[in-house]
C-alpha cells in the first residue's frame, strides 16, 4: 500500500510498518493530506487479517509536529471546529479499539496532535535524542489539545501532573517523558526503535488501552478524590494569578481535566471537543495564531531580509564592552559556535564578562542540562582582552558600551582601524539614532544597529536598525547573524528610540503619569498585569532604572536642542525627576526605586502615597487598563505610519518579544484590529479629552476608521 503521505510495508510476521513522509513539507502535520489515507489505513487495520500489528513512524527528522494551523484558521464556526475534532477522535478511537497492537515509533519531536496520535497507540517507543521534544503546546496559541490529549494524558499520568503539563504547554525530553509515564520505552538508534516497536507488537497480540479495561482508575484519583479536590480548589486561583483571565484556553483546559475526570472516556472526549471549539473561535486564539504563528514564521523565513544577497555566516565576532549586555551577546554568540573577542577597558572587566557565561553554564550543569565538557568548549570560544588589535579577523563587531555619543564614537574609530574593510560594525544602542552614530565611521555603509534586550540569553528579539547609508548587504548579513544565534530579527528604520524603546517608554511613562494624578500605586501595578503585560509599569521602571531614563531624557533634550526642537512635556517627567533625582531612588540596582528591595523580596515604597496622596475617587480598573494598552498601540501605529517599522509582522512580533506587549492581544497593531478602527478612534479620543494629546489617535487609524480598513501585512509571505 503506497500513498503520497506514507509508505506501508508488511513483514513476514504480519507487522506493518507505516512511514509518514508528507510531500512538499519539511515536517508532518495532521491535515486532510494525511488524514484521508490514515482513515483508509485504520479501515485496513480493522479488516485485513494478514495485519497482526502496526508500527507508525516518520521518514522526516521529526515525528508529527501537530495539527495544520493553516487549516484551523479557515474554520469560521464552533460547529466546524467540533466536527473536525470529533472526526479525528473517531479515527483514533477505532485504531485503539481494533484489537491489534499499534505502536508509535517516535523518531523525532512529537507535539500537539502528533503526540495525541501517539497517545492513541498502545505503546510509544521514543528515540533517546536530546533534540527530541514531547509535549502539548497548544495553549501557546490560545488553543487546547483537541485529539483526546486532555483525557488520555491524565489517564496515563494523573490529573495533577497533567494540569502543569497542558496549561503551561511544557515540552519534555524523551527521558523525562518516559519517567512521567507518557513514553513506554527508549531506543538508542533508529534501527533499535523499529525493532523494539515490532517486538512490543509481537509480545502484546491482544492489547487494550488502560481506560478501556474493566475497573480502570485514574492514577492518583479522579476529580472526586480528596487529594485531587484539594489541588482543584487552588489550581484556578494559581493559574489566574499568572494569566489574569486573559487566556480563556487555560480555563477551558482546567475544565476539560476536571469534567473529564468525572466521566467515562468517550463522554470526556466529547467535552474536550466542545471546549476546543470554544478556543478556536475565540478572539484570543485568532490574535495569537495570526501573530505568533503566521507573522512569526514569515519573519523567520526572511520577509524583512533584502532579496538577492547571498546567505552569510559569522565566524568571529568582536564585542566592545563586557557589561551585562556585552557579556550576554558573547554567551549567545559562543553558544552558536562563533569565536568571540570580548574587549573592555580593563582585563578584570573583560574576565568578569566571560565569567557571566560560566555562571549560566554552571547553573545548566547543576540542573542536568549540560556537561562540564560542553561548558569548557563554549568558554574556550570567548577571549577576554583590552587590546583592539585582537579584533583582527572579526567579520562582525558589536559595540555595547554606555549610551554616550562620544564614547561610542571613540570605539568606532579604534575598531575600524583594525578590522577588515568589509567587516560589519554594529551598535547595540537602544535610543541613539544610527545615522548620527555612523558619522564617526569611515564606512557608514557597513554600519548598522543591533539592539539586544536584557537578559540577552533569555530575550528572543533583536531589533535591527538601518541607518540612512546602511547597505542592503550589511542588513542581510546582520539579519543572518541574528538567526544564526537563534534570535528573532525585526527590521526598523532609523529614528529616535527606534521602535521598541519608543513604544515601551509610553507604558512606563503612563504608569508614572497615573501616580502623579493620585491613582493608588497598587491599582496602577494591578492594571499593568490585568492588561496582560509581564510586569507592572512602576516595577518595570525600577528594572530599567530611573537613572538611565533620566540620562536618556537628558541626552534627548540636548540632541533636540541642537536641532532647534523642544522636547514635548510629559506628565510623567516630574514624577521621574522627583523620585529618581530629588529623592535619589534610582531603581532596583540600588535597592530603592518605586519599590524597596530586600534580597528577592520587594514592596512598594511606603512614602510613595505621601508624595502622591491617592485621590478619594479612584478610577475603574478598566480605565487604567485601557490607558496602558491604548497609549502603546497608538504609538506603535504612529511608528508604522512614519515608516519606522517596515511591516505589520515586525510591529506585532517586536511588541510581544521586545517589551512583552500583551501576547493574548497578538501584538500592538493586532490589538487595534481586534478592537476595530472605529471603536479604537472613539475610545482614544475620549482618553485624549481626559488625559492629554498623547492619546489622539494616529492619522492612519483615523483613515482606517473612515474607510473600514485593517492593518494587514504588506510584506507577509
XYZ file of C-alpha atoms in Angstrom:
717
model
C 0.000 0.000 0.000
C 1.571 3.291 -1.128
C 0.100 6.734 -0.692
C 1.573 10.153 -1.193
C 1.601 10.746 2.564
C 3.162 7.454 3.720
C 4.554 4.065 2.780
C 3.252 0.721 4.056
C 5.393 -2.428 4.459
C 4.154 -5.742 5.841
C 6.804 -8.130 7.205
C 6.698 -11.938 7.379
C 5.351 -11.833 10.953
C 2.402 -9.699 9.844
C 3.660 -6.489 11.499
C 3.000 -3.481 9.260
C 5.376 -0.519 9.254
C 3.844 2.795 8.172
C 6.378 5.557 7.491
C 4.833 9.031 7.250
C 6.510 11.383 4.758
C 4.174 14.164 3.646
C 5.175 15.544 0.241
C 6.269 19.177 -0.099
C 6.585 19.732 3.660
C 9.614 19.879 5.943
C 7.524 18.344 8.755
C 4.485 16.078 9.012
C 1.258 17.738 10.176
C -2.274 16.481 10.754
C -4.332 17.755 7.826
C -6.536 16.211 5.076
C -3.429 15.154 3.066
C -2.502 12.835 5.944
C -5.912 12.076 7.463
C -7.563 10.715 4.283
C -5.002 7.906 3.770
C -4.860 7.447 7.564
C -8.615 6.713 7.553
C -8.032 4.089 4.841
C -5.206 2.625 6.942
C -7.471 2.269 10.003
C -10.097 0.589 7.823
C -7.483 -1.892 6.538
C -6.128 -2.495 10.064
C -9.633 -3.454 11.208
C -10.485 -5.678 8.236
C -7.234 -7.284 6.970
C -6.454 -10.472 8.923
C -2.926 -10.539 7.474
C -2.058 -7.500 9.600
C -1.194 -8.671 13.124
C 0.146 -5.313 14.384
C 1.091 -1.817 13.257
C 4.131 0.431 13.831
C 3.845 4.123 12.907
C 6.987 6.204 12.344
C 8.220 9.132 10.239
C 10.742 9.483 7.412
C 11.404 13.103 8.420
C 13.697 14.262 11.271
C 10.550 14.926 13.351
C 7.582 12.599 14.010
C 4.410 14.736 13.654
C 4.562 18.333 14.890
C 0.832 18.868 15.378
C -2.285 19.963 13.546
C -2.084 22.123 10.430
C -2.554 25.639 11.826
C -3.400 26.929 8.337
C -6.382 24.562 8.281
C -7.528 25.719 11.725
C -7.509 29.379 10.644
C -10.010 28.540 7.878
C -12.592 27.451 10.476
C -15.365 30.006 10.896
C -17.849 28.352 13.278
C -17.773 26.365 16.502
C -19.751 23.609 14.734
C -16.967 23.174 12.143
C -14.314 23.023 14.885
C -16.363 20.498 16.892
C -16.826 18.245 13.831
C -13.098 18.399 12.944
C -12.270 17.301 16.482
C -14.836 14.527 16.635
C -13.828 13.118 13.222
C -10.163 12.864 14.288
C -11.107 11.307 17.621
C -13.405 8.753 15.988
C -10.479 7.535 13.855
C -8.074 7.412 16.812
C -10.706 5.596 18.877
C -11.210 2.954 16.154
C -7.439 2.460 15.989
C -7.006 1.909 19.723
C -10.043 -0.435 19.922
C -9.176 -2.542 16.846
C -7.880 -5.430 18.990
C -4.437 -5.392 17.334
C -1.272 -3.794 18.762
C -0.404 -0.326 17.434
C 2.918 1.257 18.454
C 4.219 4.769 17.764
C 7.956 4.661 16.940
C 8.698 8.283 17.750
C 11.892 9.120 15.846
C 11.773 12.899 16.433
C 9.758 15.684 18.034
C 6.066 14.848 18.613
C 3.942 17.837 19.584
C 0.235 18.643 19.827
C -1.844 16.454 17.517
C 1.273 14.402 16.742
C 1.597 13.391 20.377
C -2.175 12.837 20.589
C -1.957 10.326 17.715
C 0.896 8.587 19.564
C -1.150 8.554 22.805
C -3.907 6.674 20.953
C -1.344 3.936 20.174
C -0.972 1.115 22.697
C 2.723 1.894 23.284
C 5.172 4.673 22.466
C 8.856 3.959 21.887
C 10.958 7.141 21.519
C 14.447 7.750 20.201
C 16.693 8.856 23.074
C 17.814 12.007 21.241
C 18.437 15.311 23.111
C 16.743 17.234 20.265
C 13.513 15.218 20.537
C 10.658 17.034 22.302
C 7.348 15.642 23.557
C 4.505 17.977 24.524
C 1.112 19.593 24.066
C 1.956 23.275 23.427
C -1.467 24.329 22.030
C -2.078 26.772 24.893
C 0.713 28.981 23.483
C -1.562 29.727 20.512
C -4.717 30.161 22.609
C -5.878 26.574 21.912
C -6.150 23.272 23.768
C -5.354 19.686 22.674
C -8.395 18.567 20.643
C -7.404 14.996 19.735
C -8.052 13.484 23.165
C -4.906 14.879 24.812
C -6.716 16.357 27.814
C -8.232 12.907 28.507
C -5.523 10.380 27.640
C -2.738 12.259 29.460
C -4.457 12.349 32.904
C -5.449 8.687 32.469
C -1.763 7.870 31.977
C -0.039 10.167 34.493
C -2.795 11.557 36.742
C -4.779 14.803 36.816
C -2.299 16.806 38.899
C 0.741 16.300 36.613
C -1.473 16.876 33.565
C -2.508 20.312 34.843
C 1.040 21.616 34.802
C 1.974 19.931 31.513
C -1.032 21.104 29.474
C -1.833 24.538 30.976
C 1.815 25.590 30.558
C 2.361 23.852 27.196
C 5.551 22.247 28.533
C 7.862 20.380 26.147
C 9.694 17.385 27.639
C 12.783 15.453 26.624
C 12.306 11.744 25.845
C 13.801 10.530 29.162
C 11.611 12.887 31.223
C 8.510 11.867 29.230
C 9.314 8.190 29.984
C 9.837 8.961 33.661
C 6.390 10.648 33.752
C 4.733 7.693 32.018
C 3.942 9.228 28.617
C 6.602 7.126 26.851
C 6.777 3.320 27.189
C 10.436 2.776 26.283
C 13.519 4.447 24.757
C 15.756 3.356 21.893
C 19.374 4.328 21.160
C 19.135 4.194 17.347
C 16.553 4.256 14.579
C 17.114 0.522 13.933
C 16.569 -0.298 17.606
C 13.489 1.959 17.630
C 11.745 -0.039 14.888
C 12.966 -3.379 16.312
C 11.620 -2.542 19.805
C 8.297 -1.342 18.369
C 7.838 -4.557 16.370
C 8.886 -6.657 19.382
C 6.240 -4.910 21.523
C 3.586 -5.770 18.908
C 4.690 -9.420 18.923
C 4.630 -9.580 22.742
C 1.153 -7.962 23.049
C -1.089 -9.535 20.402
C -4.381 -8.509 22.098
C -3.790 -5.129 23.750
C -6.318 -2.698 25.220
C -5.873 0.821 26.488
C -5.879 1.121 30.301
C -9.030 3.295 30.202
C -10.875 0.559 28.258
C -10.093 -2.089 30.884
C -12.765 -3.017 33.421
C -12.306 -1.314 36.791
C -9.865 1.323 35.452
C -8.969 4.110 37.892
C -7.216 7.386 37.002
C -3.715 7.337 38.627
C -3.836 9.485 41.769
C -7.621 9.580 41.726
C -10.458 11.123 39.740
C -11.921 14.618 40.218
C -13.775 13.494 43.400
C -10.640 12.087 45.095
C -9.757 14.163 48.226
C -6.168 14.830 47.048
C -7.324 15.928 43.612
C -10.180 18.017 45.070
C -7.628 19.890 47.182
C -5.499 20.598 44.087
C -8.557 21.602 42.034
C -9.584 24.047 44.763
C -6.397 26.116 44.412
C -5.290 25.475 40.799
C -7.670 28.015 39.184
C -6.552 30.815 41.510
C -2.876 29.936 40.910
C -3.426 29.956 37.138
C -5.319 33.258 37.325
C -2.527 34.826 39.386
C -0.327 34.384 36.293
C -2.848 34.706 33.451
C -5.192 37.358 34.974
C -8.111 35.978 32.981
C -6.505 36.925 29.655
C -6.180 33.364 28.328
C -9.529 31.533 28.054
C -7.735 28.375 26.837
C -6.221 27.895 30.317
C -9.676 27.943 31.923
C -11.017 25.584 29.244
C -8.118 23.133 29.784
C -8.808 23.088 33.532
C -12.499 22.451 32.790
C -11.590 19.548 30.453
C -9.419 17.960 33.143
C -11.984 18.466 35.925
C -15.096 17.436 33.977
C -13.264 14.651 32.136
C -12.209 13.206 35.494
C -15.890 12.655 36.362
C -16.924 10.954 33.103
C -16.231 7.821 31.093
C -13.579 8.200 28.377
C -15.870 8.736 25.370
C -18.099 11.307 27.095
C -14.985 13.099 28.387
C -13.592 13.323 24.832
C -16.802 14.958 23.644
C -16.495 17.547 26.423
C -12.965 18.277 25.173
C -14.276 18.809 21.621
C -16.729 21.441 22.873
C -14.022 23.361 24.736
C -11.680 23.048 21.746
C -14.360 24.600 19.522
C -14.748 27.481 22.011
C -10.985 28.117 21.814
C -10.794 28.012 18.000
C -13.458 30.699 17.533
C -12.163 32.929 20.366
C -10.602 36.301 19.541
C -7.600 35.394 21.710
C -6.651 32.367 19.594
C -7.187 34.369 16.379
C -4.867 37.080 17.739
C -2.191 34.619 18.836
C -2.277 32.364 15.756
C -2.193 35.343 13.379
C 0.868 36.868 15.033
C 2.731 34.106 16.887
C 2.314 31.621 14.049
C 1.770 33.230 10.629
C 3.642 36.513 11.136
C 6.458 34.972 13.199
C 7.025 32.293 10.539
C 7.074 34.954 7.802
C 9.812 36.816 9.716
C 11.868 33.658 10.254
C 11.597 32.855 6.547
C 13.238 36.221 5.846
C 10.384 38.501 4.744
C 12.347 41.546 6.017
C 15.701 40.425 4.574
C 16.885 42.070 1.329
C 16.421 39.699 -1.600
C 19.325 38.698 -3.829
C 22.067 38.834 -1.175
C 23.890 35.543 -0.566
C 23.361 33.864 2.817
C 26.196 34.627 5.255
C 27.588 33.199 8.492
C 29.645 34.997 11.120
C 32.804 33.107 12.124
C 34.350 35.603 14.559
C 32.639 38.435 16.439
C 34.234 41.244 18.440
C 32.233 42.697 21.339
C 33.161 46.092 22.791
C 32.064 46.359 26.414
C 31.837 43.359 28.750
C 28.971 44.647 30.907
C 25.604 42.884 31.230
C 24.716 43.348 27.530
C 28.169 42.601 26.078
C 28.559 39.528 28.299
C 25.143 38.250 27.204
C 25.912 38.793 23.496
C 29.239 36.955 23.990
C 27.404 33.985 25.528
C 24.746 33.588 22.797
C 27.386 34.009 20.070
C 29.734 31.404 21.567
C 26.764 29.076 22.112
C 26.084 29.311 18.345
C 29.694 28.196 17.677
C 31.111 31.661 16.883
C 34.568 32.702 18.144
C 34.261 35.756 20.418
C 36.702 38.552 21.305
C 35.339 40.282 24.432
C 37.014 43.670 24.905
C 36.825 46.089 27.833
C 38.928 48.873 29.368
C 40.435 46.544 31.999
C 41.202 42.827 31.818
C 39.284 42.405 35.121
C 36.116 43.741 33.458
C 36.655 41.552 30.383
C 37.196 38.451 32.555
C 34.091 39.337 34.584
C 32.144 39.464 31.307
C 33.369 35.959 30.423
C 32.506 34.763 33.931
C 28.856 35.624 33.171
C 28.851 32.759 30.619
C 30.491 30.440 33.150
C 27.733 31.253 35.671
C 24.984 30.397 33.172
C 26.721 27.181 32.152
C 27.407 26.078 35.746
C 23.719 26.567 36.514
C 22.811 24.454 33.445
C 25.171 21.689 34.643
C 23.660 21.739 38.143
C 20.213 21.237 36.564
C 21.414 18.373 34.368
C 21.035 20.379 31.150
C 24.718 20.473 30.184
C 28.102 18.897 30.908
C 31.497 20.189 32.035
C 32.950 19.324 28.599
C 30.311 21.393 26.798
C 30.866 24.273 29.238
C 34.630 24.260 28.728
C 34.269 24.075 24.929
C 31.967 27.112 24.924
C 34.151 29.129 27.311
C 37.196 28.402 25.127
C 35.492 30.357 22.355
C 35.425 33.599 24.423
C 38.703 35.543 24.542
C 38.771 38.440 27.052
C 41.103 41.314 26.101
C 41.833 45.053 26.396
C 43.562 45.305 23.013
C 41.784 46.476 19.856
C 44.483 44.605 17.878
C 42.727 41.363 18.880
C 39.731 42.364 16.747
C 41.684 41.437 13.622
C 39.836 38.774 11.651
C 36.402 39.654 13.099
C 33.735 39.757 10.387
C 31.335 41.483 12.824
C 31.992 43.906 15.690
C 29.197 44.790 18.136
C 29.650 47.847 20.345
C 27.785 47.504 23.662
C 29.154 50.416 25.721
C 27.420 53.182 27.700
C 24.740 55.269 25.935
C 27.095 58.175 25.285
C 27.722 59.506 21.783
C 31.412 60.418 22.398
C 32.355 57.085 23.986
C 30.643 55.201 21.141
C 32.434 57.341 18.507
C 35.856 56.587 20.063
C 35.080 52.828 19.997
C 34.060 53.047 16.332
C 37.303 54.771 15.301
C 39.560 52.375 17.233
C 37.808 49.229 15.956
C 37.710 50.375 12.310
C 41.467 50.978 12.383
C 41.938 47.225 12.854
C 39.077 45.284 11.239
C 38.808 44.297 7.564
C 37.283 46.754 5.094
C 34.253 44.521 4.513
C 33.579 43.757 8.221
C 30.230 44.862 9.696
C 30.189 47.313 12.612
C 27.045 47.299 14.783
C 25.939 49.410 17.736
C 23.774 47.923 20.480
C 22.295 51.353 21.273
C 18.689 51.369 22.471
C 17.882 55.005 21.673
C 20.620 56.941 19.813
C 19.927 57.264 16.056
C 22.230 55.040 13.980
C 22.773 57.622 11.231
C 24.228 60.021 13.824
C 26.470 57.333 15.347
C 27.652 56.330 11.846
C 29.151 59.812 11.381
C 32.166 58.559 13.344
C 32.587 55.713 10.837
C 34.835 55.636 7.766
C 32.411 53.140 6.182
C 28.805 54.094 7.039
C 27.513 51.524 4.501
C 28.802 48.797 6.853
C 27.334 50.450 9.976
C 24.101 49.080 11.471
C 22.198 48.904 14.759
C 21.722 45.561 16.529
C 19.581 46.303 19.592
C 19.570 43.346 22.004
C 17.304 43.060 25.037
C 18.311 42.188 28.581
C 18.939 39.493 29.691
C 20.289 38.538 26.254
C 20.332 34.774 26.952
C 16.556 34.798 27.616
C 15.108 37.579 25.442
C 14.189 36.302 21.954
C 14.267 39.551 19.935
C 16.948 41.626 18.206
C 15.885 44.947 16.675
C 17.969 45.621 13.548
C 18.208 49.365 12.838
C 19.041 50.569 9.328
C 20.840 53.938 9.066
C 20.497 56.270 6.076
C 23.631 54.832 4.460
C 23.401 51.201 5.644
C 23.681 48.924 2.589
C 21.339 46.033 1.775
C 24.286 43.656 2.073
C 25.014 44.883 5.611
C 21.342 44.471 6.567
C 21.270 40.937 5.118
C 24.434 39.941 6.989
C 23.071 41.404 10.236
C 19.794 39.540 9.694
C 21.633 36.250 9.076
C 23.707 36.685 12.262
C 20.556 37.215 14.365
C 19.066 33.967 13.007
C 22.457 32.238 13.465
C 22.365 32.940 17.233
C 18.765 31.694 17.460
C 17.061 35.065 17.906
C 14.131 36.638 16.046
C 15.049 39.702 13.937
C 12.794 42.656 13.215
C 13.977 45.413 10.863
C 13.287 49.082 11.622
C 14.351 52.344 10.037
C 16.437 54.899 11.910
C 14.569 57.150 14.332
C 14.959 58.417 17.899
C 14.219 55.496 20.234
C 13.700 53.366 17.104
C 10.560 51.293 17.581
C 10.773 49.160 20.734
C 12.329 51.722 23.113
C 9.994 54.431 21.853
C 6.773 52.462 22.393
C 7.953 50.677 25.551
C 8.586 54.100 27.133
C 4.890 55.012 26.705
C 3.916 52.133 29.025
C 6.156 53.044 31.960
C 5.551 56.774 31.440
C 1.767 56.227 31.583
C 2.175 54.353 34.877
C 4.154 57.273 36.346
C 1.622 59.790 34.978
C -1.154 57.902 36.796
C 0.839 58.090 40.032
C 1.226 61.845 39.597
C -2.563 62.164 39.171
C -3.232 60.462 42.514
C -4.019 56.934 41.317
C -3.055 54.463 44.046
C 0.270 52.783 43.103
C -1.129 49.328 43.860
C -4.016 49.944 41.406
C -1.523 51.014 38.729
C 0.522 47.828 39.169
C -2.515 45.528 39.140
C -3.813 47.262 35.989
C -0.491 46.558 34.243
C -0.825 42.833 34.951
C -4.537 42.806 34.064
C -3.617 44.462 30.751
C -1.565 41.327 30.012
C 1.883 42.865 30.461
C 4.593 40.652 32.034
C 5.466 43.292 34.641
C 3.609 46.295 36.067
C 4.842 49.760 34.948
C 6.419 51.073 38.180
C 8.251 47.789 38.876
C 9.448 47.786 35.265
C 10.756 51.336 35.577
C 12.767 50.160 38.599
C 14.218 47.308 36.497
C 15.225 49.711 33.710
C 16.475 52.140 36.402
C 15.289 55.697 36.894
C 18.853 56.973 36.455
C 19.068 55.517 32.931
C 15.695 57.038 31.978
C 16.856 60.414 33.341
C 20.124 60.113 31.371
C 18.312 59.208 28.128
C 15.904 62.118 28.677
C 18.848 64.489 29.142
C 20.612 63.179 26.013
C 17.349 63.547 24.015
C 16.894 67.138 25.206
C 20.459 68.014 24.170
C 20.052 66.398 20.751
C 16.711 68.073 20.070
C 18.020 71.448 21.270
C 20.893 71.116 18.765
C 18.239 70.581 16.072
C 16.280 73.603 17.311
C 13.416 71.450 18.648
C 11.768 71.321 22.065
C 11.033 68.116 23.995
C 7.267 67.605 24.327
C 6.427 67.733 28.045
C 5.018 64.505 29.520
C 3.199 64.485 32.893
C 5.391 61.540 33.983
C 8.608 63.579 33.731
C 8.007 65.420 37.014
C 7.436 62.087 38.829
C 10.615 60.605 37.337
C 12.686 63.630 38.414
C 11.097 63.758 41.889
C 11.575 60.060 42.745
C 14.771 59.408 40.745
C 16.714 62.664 41.177
C 15.289 64.591 44.142
C 14.881 61.516 46.345
C 17.800 59.630 44.755
C 15.825 56.417 44.366
C 17.347 55.170 41.129
C 15.819 51.690 40.882
C 16.297 48.023 41.651
C 20.083 48.022 41.165
C 20.378 50.393 44.162
C 17.696 48.570 46.184
C 15.462 51.657 46.125
C 13.081 52.939 43.478
C 9.302 52.933 43.407
C 9.837 49.765 45.445
C 12.070 48.884 48.391
C 14.149 45.751 47.706
C 15.289 43.216 50.282
C 17.008 40.313 48.515
C 14.355 38.709 46.316
C 11.529 40.435 48.196
C 10.151 43.821 47.229
C 7.373 46.107 48.424
C 6.084 49.470 47.210
C 7.958 52.322 48.907
C 5.646 53.385 51.790
C 6.453 57.103 51.261
C 5.053 56.962 47.722
C 1.479 57.525 48.909
C 2.683 60.518 50.971
C 4.491 62.034 47.990
C 1.462 61.362 45.789
C -1.638 61.040 48.010
C -4.258 58.798 46.343
C -7.369 60.788 45.424
C -10.628 59.854 47.126
C -12.363 58.823 43.888
C -10.184 56.156 42.248
C -10.708 55.337 38.547
C -12.192 51.995 37.477
C -9.601 49.343 36.752
C -10.708 49.017 33.105
C -9.996 52.729 32.642
C -6.389 52.142 33.738
C -6.067 49.005 31.572
C -7.366 50.953 28.553
C -4.883 53.749 29.107
C -1.935 51.344 29.304
C -2.924 49.402 26.166
C -4.176 52.313 24.046
C -1.115 54.502 24.641
C 1.186 51.699 23.434
C -0.928 50.617 20.455
C -1.379 54.213 19.313
C 2.377 54.900 19.401
C 3.048 51.629 17.525
C 0.587 52.760 14.843
C 2.457 56.086 14.598
C 5.720 54.186 14.100
C 4.063 52.187 11.313
C 2.621 55.340 9.772
C 6.025 57.074 9.827
C 7.769 54.074 8.250
C 9.890 53.446 11.343
C 8.703 49.821 11.223
C 8.578 48.139 7.834
C 5.770 45.594 8.211
C 2.811 44.632 10.388
C 4.616 41.394 11.339
C 7.709 43.283 12.566
C 5.458 45.676 14.522
C 3.422 42.942 16.231
C 6.276 40.499 16.929
C 8.523 43.373 18.057
C 5.907 44.457 20.580
C 5.438 40.968 22.094
C 9.068 39.765 22.016
C 10.670 43.160 22.647
C 8.896 44.529 25.698
C 6.140 41.986 26.382
C 3.074 43.727 24.940
C 0.104 41.523 25.935
C 0.621 38.296 23.900
C -3.101 37.474 24.172
C -3.770 40.589 22.071
C -1.487 39.364 19.262
C 0.681 42.490 19.304
C 0.124 46.247 19.257
C -1.418 46.554 15.773
C -3.496 43.385 16.133
C -4.983 44.947 19.293
C -6.295 47.779 17.097
C -7.567 45.255 14.509
C -9.443 43.288 17.179
C -10.964 46.379 18.823
C -11.889 47.731 15.372
C -10.570 51.026 13.999
C -13.823 52.954 14.587
C -14.131 51.849 18.195
C -10.428 52.463 18.793
C -10.644 56.038 17.461
C -13.714 56.784 19.576
C -12.132 55.456 22.796
C -8.745 57.077 22.068
C -10.459 60.466 21.657
C -12.271 60.004 24.972
C -8.916 59.307 26.656
C -7.285 62.275 24.869
C -10.023 64.622 26.120
C -9.389 63.500 29.690
C -5.637 62.815 29.825
C -3.921 64.690 27.023
C -2.919 64.722 23.344
C -0.714 61.614 23.594
C -3.954 59.616 23.191
C -5.054 61.414 19.986
C -5.444 58.533 17.500
C -2.753 58.219 14.824
C -3.854 59.511 11.410
C -3.536 56.025 9.891
C -6.135 54.647 12.352
C -8.499 57.574 11.714
C -8.213 56.871 7.975
C -8.885 53.163 8.534
C -11.944 54.020 10.638
C -13.313 56.145 7.791
C -12.557 53.587 5.073
C -13.309 50.435 7.086
C -9.763 49.033 6.791
C -7.453 46.898 8.941
C -3.714 46.557 9.445
C -2.772 43.790 7.035
C 0.768 42.684 6.417
C 2.141 44.329 3.304
C 5.268 42.159 3.411
C 3.930 38.828 4.632
C 4.992 35.830 2.592
